[in-house]
Structure formats: structure tokens, C-alpha cells
Amino acid sequence: RGASLTDFAEKIGADAASLVQVMFHLGEMVTATQSVTDETLQLLGAELEYDIQVVSPEDEDRELLESFSIEFGEDEGEDSELLPRPPVVSVMGHVDHGKTKLLDAIRNEDVVAGEAGGITQHIGAYQVQTEVDGTERKITFIDTPGHEAFTAMRARGARSTDIAVLVVAADDGVMPQTIEALNHAKAAGVPVVVAVNKIDVPDADPAKVRGQLTEYGLVPEEYGGDTMFVDISAKARINIEGLLEAIILTADASLDLRANPHQDAEGLAIEAHLDKGRGPVVTVLVQRGTLRVGDSIIAGPAYGRVRAMFDENGQQVDEAPPARPVLALGLSAVPRAGDNFMVVADDRMARQIAERREAAVRNASFARITKRVSLDDLSKLLEERQALNLVIKGDVSGSVEALEDALAKIDVGEEVDLRILHRGVGAVTENDVNLATIDNAIIIGFNVRAQGRSVERLADREGVEIRYYSVIYQAIEEVEAALKGMLKPEY
Ligand code: GDP
């Protein structure tokens, strides 16, 4: 796994040079920093009367955190310390339906931002205030339109979003990416508020949008369903307040959003880049606890002490409570979007954990490949009575639907479920691979290929299988064979 005598020495509190000598006496010439095999470590351990257990990188990461008594992802303390927190919202929808315009309009609606007089900065997320039933309420928006960011974060196990706003242009109606976005929200179990946009244009038909989405299971409240539809114009700034209110009402109705602000902060890196003057700059979304200037944090493989924090108006802040996004300076490196961050007791611990994490990331591709399934592993899956998850991409919607219908008719009895996580028209994208990663899905490309080498590389890295077909019955046969556990390993 790439451990060296230096690593080992650090672990047992010995000095590396004397371990090199011990190894020499045991007949092996190794330098202090060279990586050695597990057997070598065990040999060395036996000689020094240490019991060495070889653990996987994930185990190691967890054990390391546990040894410091750190748990991630849990609110600590009594229930009474869990206080209401603002919802975190992502905006999704078809291209050109107005996601970017809406995010701008919402920001401009916010009086607080205006009063602060700061320079509006894009930091990847922002928070606004709105009045609902006479009470001031806050909402946090992830300022990256589209579901790519959302899915990429989810692929890393991060849960960034409480509510999805699905933007549908009233003149265009439901389009392929509308459905794609909806599928992503459904897969994540995130409630949806529909923003029917562009109602200012003459051929806007908001009723049609309601009808179309009803077919996909989003039934408007006014038709007796439980999804709020709000007619807006992002461009003419019509009814933005109404949309904000709908978000709050949806949060109040179906989510009990609480967090303990009185603990060490934890959350997610939303966006990060390397700034020439300021070094690594990262936007973090605090999910629990309160982040303060001076805190030692780790964020993925990065660590450091928070030197300064800024809000989306460029104003310096000292504290960030739950659901507050802030831009933080002082990290050692640039984390990835979706990496967890947390406050730890001191700099040294932060550095140690970050270094372990980095090593774990380096090894993760190996660890992962064994975790993902391929069609050929299916008999094993069948024993565990799991589902075969598919993502289907095709050249035209007709072929995708035909394939889906045919697959749905495969009779495999009750032990196994065939689940189609997502279907769509077009090449297999990075986004499809990310979605497949989350649920161990296999991607079927029907008369389409991957969108470039980078997508294939990502699939390789994540161990996601993409299978291409140009004949429907062949696709069906293979899936059926797989489901029945009779698939021959070679093709
Ligand atoms: P995105 O691709 O979903 O982010 O869409 P944009 O926000 O970039 O908007 C696409 C186009 O639609 C732009 O030219 C916007 O000016 C326009 N647009 C967005 N919202 C509205 C609206 O409410 N009314 C009208 N008439 N145009 C809009």
C-alpha cells in the first residue's frame, strides 16, 4: 500500500534510521522512505514484537479518525441542541430554461446583500433572506446551475442539497434534461419545487408544463398532488418571492432541517481553486457546528488553519453557522467539490489526517474497482437478491423507450429487480458515469458512444461498466441472460 519505514516509525514512535538497521539485520536493504510490502512490515513488526494488522485504506482512514475520537456526519449533543437551519437548494433544468438567470434574480432580490454594499462575488453558493408569514427566513442556494455538480458531489457520497428547484421554460415545456434533472433529484430523494419560468413570453403555457410533469409523478398541489409549482419570470423578475416562499413551505412540510450549531464545524467543500495571491481558496458549506476563523480544518486531502473567511458579498466574517457558505483561506491544497471538511483539535492532527486521506485517495481506485459490479458478477448479486441498476442512453428517444419497454417485460421472477435509474438521449456523459457510480449501475449505450476519452477514463477509474449495443434484441438478450445468472463471462 505504499507505507514506508518512516510511516511505520512514526506510528510506533521509533526512529526510522534504527528501523532501517533492523531491516538490514533481517537481510533486507530498504531506505527509510521507500515503500515496502505488507509482509516486510509484518516481518519487522514480529521482530519488534508489534502485532501488525494490514488494513485497507478506508479502514485506516476510519480507524485514524476513531483513534482521535472523531466521528463525521453526526450531530453531537442532546436533541435540544438541534436548532432549525436554512434549507440548501440546487437549481436544475434543461439548458436555456433560465437557471442562471434565476440564480441571478434571486440574489438581486435579496435586500440584505444590497444593504451590505459589498461587491457581489461568485463563490459557488449564497444565502438570501425572505419573509414568510411575518418571519425572516434564510435559504442557501448552490450557485452552480445544472445537475452535473450535484451528481458529481453525490458520487462522492456528499449530500449537499435539501431541495431541488426544477426550472422549466413555459414556452418550451418539459425537455430531456428536465427529466434527467428530475431523475437525479428522485434518485437522491430530494423534494422538488417546480419553477415554471418565462411566463412573460407570449406563447408561455404554464398549464402544459403542469400536465407534462404530472405524467412523471410531479403532481401540482392545485391538482391534489404534493408538489409546488410556481409561475415566474427570472428575466422580468416576476414572482421570485413566491418561489422563495414555496421553497420554505416545502421545507417546512416535508423536511425537519436541524443542526447543532454548538459543536466543531463539519460540512462540504463546494468549490475550490488556486488563487495566485491568496493560495488555495475554498468555498465550504457548513452543515453542522459553527466554523470560526482560527479553526484547524481538514478538507479532503487539504488541511490548514482558517486564516480568513468571506461571504458572497466579499464581507469578512468571523463565524459561519449551519447552512452558511463561506469562502475560506488558509488551506494547504485545493480540495475537490464534494470533499468533506471538518474542524479538528489542532494543526498537527489536521495534517496527519489529511496526509492519510491523500494516501487513501491514491489507493482508492484499486479499492473501488473491486467494489463495483460488472454484468458478469451478477450471479453473486442475485444471491444477495439485489437489483440490477441500469442507465440507458440512446440516439433517439424512440429507441430508448423501446429498449426500456422491452427490458421491463423481461420476466425474471421475484428475486431480482431491474431498476432504470436514468434514461436519456445523447452520448454517455461524465454525469451518467457519476450517477452509475452511486448505485453500482451498468450503463447501456444504444447507438451512442461515450462523450470522449475522459468519460471512458472516468468509467474505468470508477469501475463502471459501459456496454454498447446497436441491436435492441442483443441488448435485451444479454441483460436477460445476466439477470438469469447465465451470462457467459466472455464476449
Ligand atoms: P440556463 O442555460 O438554464 O442557465 O439559462 P439562462 O439563464 O442562461 O437563460 C437562457 C436564456 O433565456 C437567456 O437568454 C435568458 O435571458 C433567457 N431567459 C431566462 N429567463 C427568462 C424569462 O423569465 N423570460 C424571458 N423572456 N427570457 C428568459
Coordinates of C-alpha atoms and ligand atoms in Angstrom, one line a residue, residues 93-102 145 197-201 232-236, ligand 1:
G93 CA -33.3 22.0 -15.5
H94 CA -32.9 22.0 -19.3
V95 CA -30.3 24.2 -20.9
D96 CA -31.6 27.7 -21.7
H97 CA -34.6 27.4 -19.5
G98 CA -33.3 30.1 -17.2
K99 CA -31.3 28.5 -14.4
T100 CA -28.5 31.1 -14.4
K101 CA -30.9 34.0 -14.8
L102 CA -33.0 32.7 -11.9
P145 CA -26.7 25.7 -12.2
N197 CA -40.2 30.2 -15.9
K198 CA -40.6 32.7 -18.8
I199 CA -44.2 33.3 -18.1
D200 CA -43.6 36.8 -19.6
V201 CA -43.3 35.5 -23.2
I232 CA -42.2 33.1 -12.5
S233 CA -40.1 35.1 -14.9
A234 CA -36.4 35.2 -14.0
K235 CA -35.8 37.9 -16.6
A236 CA -38.8 40.2 -15.8
Ligands
GDP1 P1 -29.7 28.2 -18.4 O1 -29.0 27.6 -19.5 O2 -30.8 27.4 -17.9 O3 -28.8 28.7 -17.3 O4 -30.5 29.5 -19.0 P2 -30.1 31.1 -18.9 O5 -30.4 31.6 -17.5 O6 -28.7 31.3 -19.5 O7 -31.2 31.7 -19.8 C1 -31.3 31.3 -21.2 C2 -31.9 32.4 -22.0 O8 -33.3 32.6 -21.6 C3 -31.2 33.8 -21.8 O9 -31.2 34.5 -23.0 C4 -32.1 34.5 -20.8 O10 -32.1 35.9 -20.9 C5 -33.5 33.9 -21.2 N1 -34.4 33.9 -20.0 C6 -34.2 33.4 -18.8 N2 -35.3 33.6 -18.0 C7 -36.2 34.3 -18.8 C8 -37.5 34.7 -18.5 O11 -38.1 34.6 -17.5 N3 -38.1 35.4 -19.6 C9 -37.6 35.5 -20.8 N4 -38.2 36.1 -21.7 N5 -36.3 35.1 -21.1 C10 -35.6 34.5 -20.1

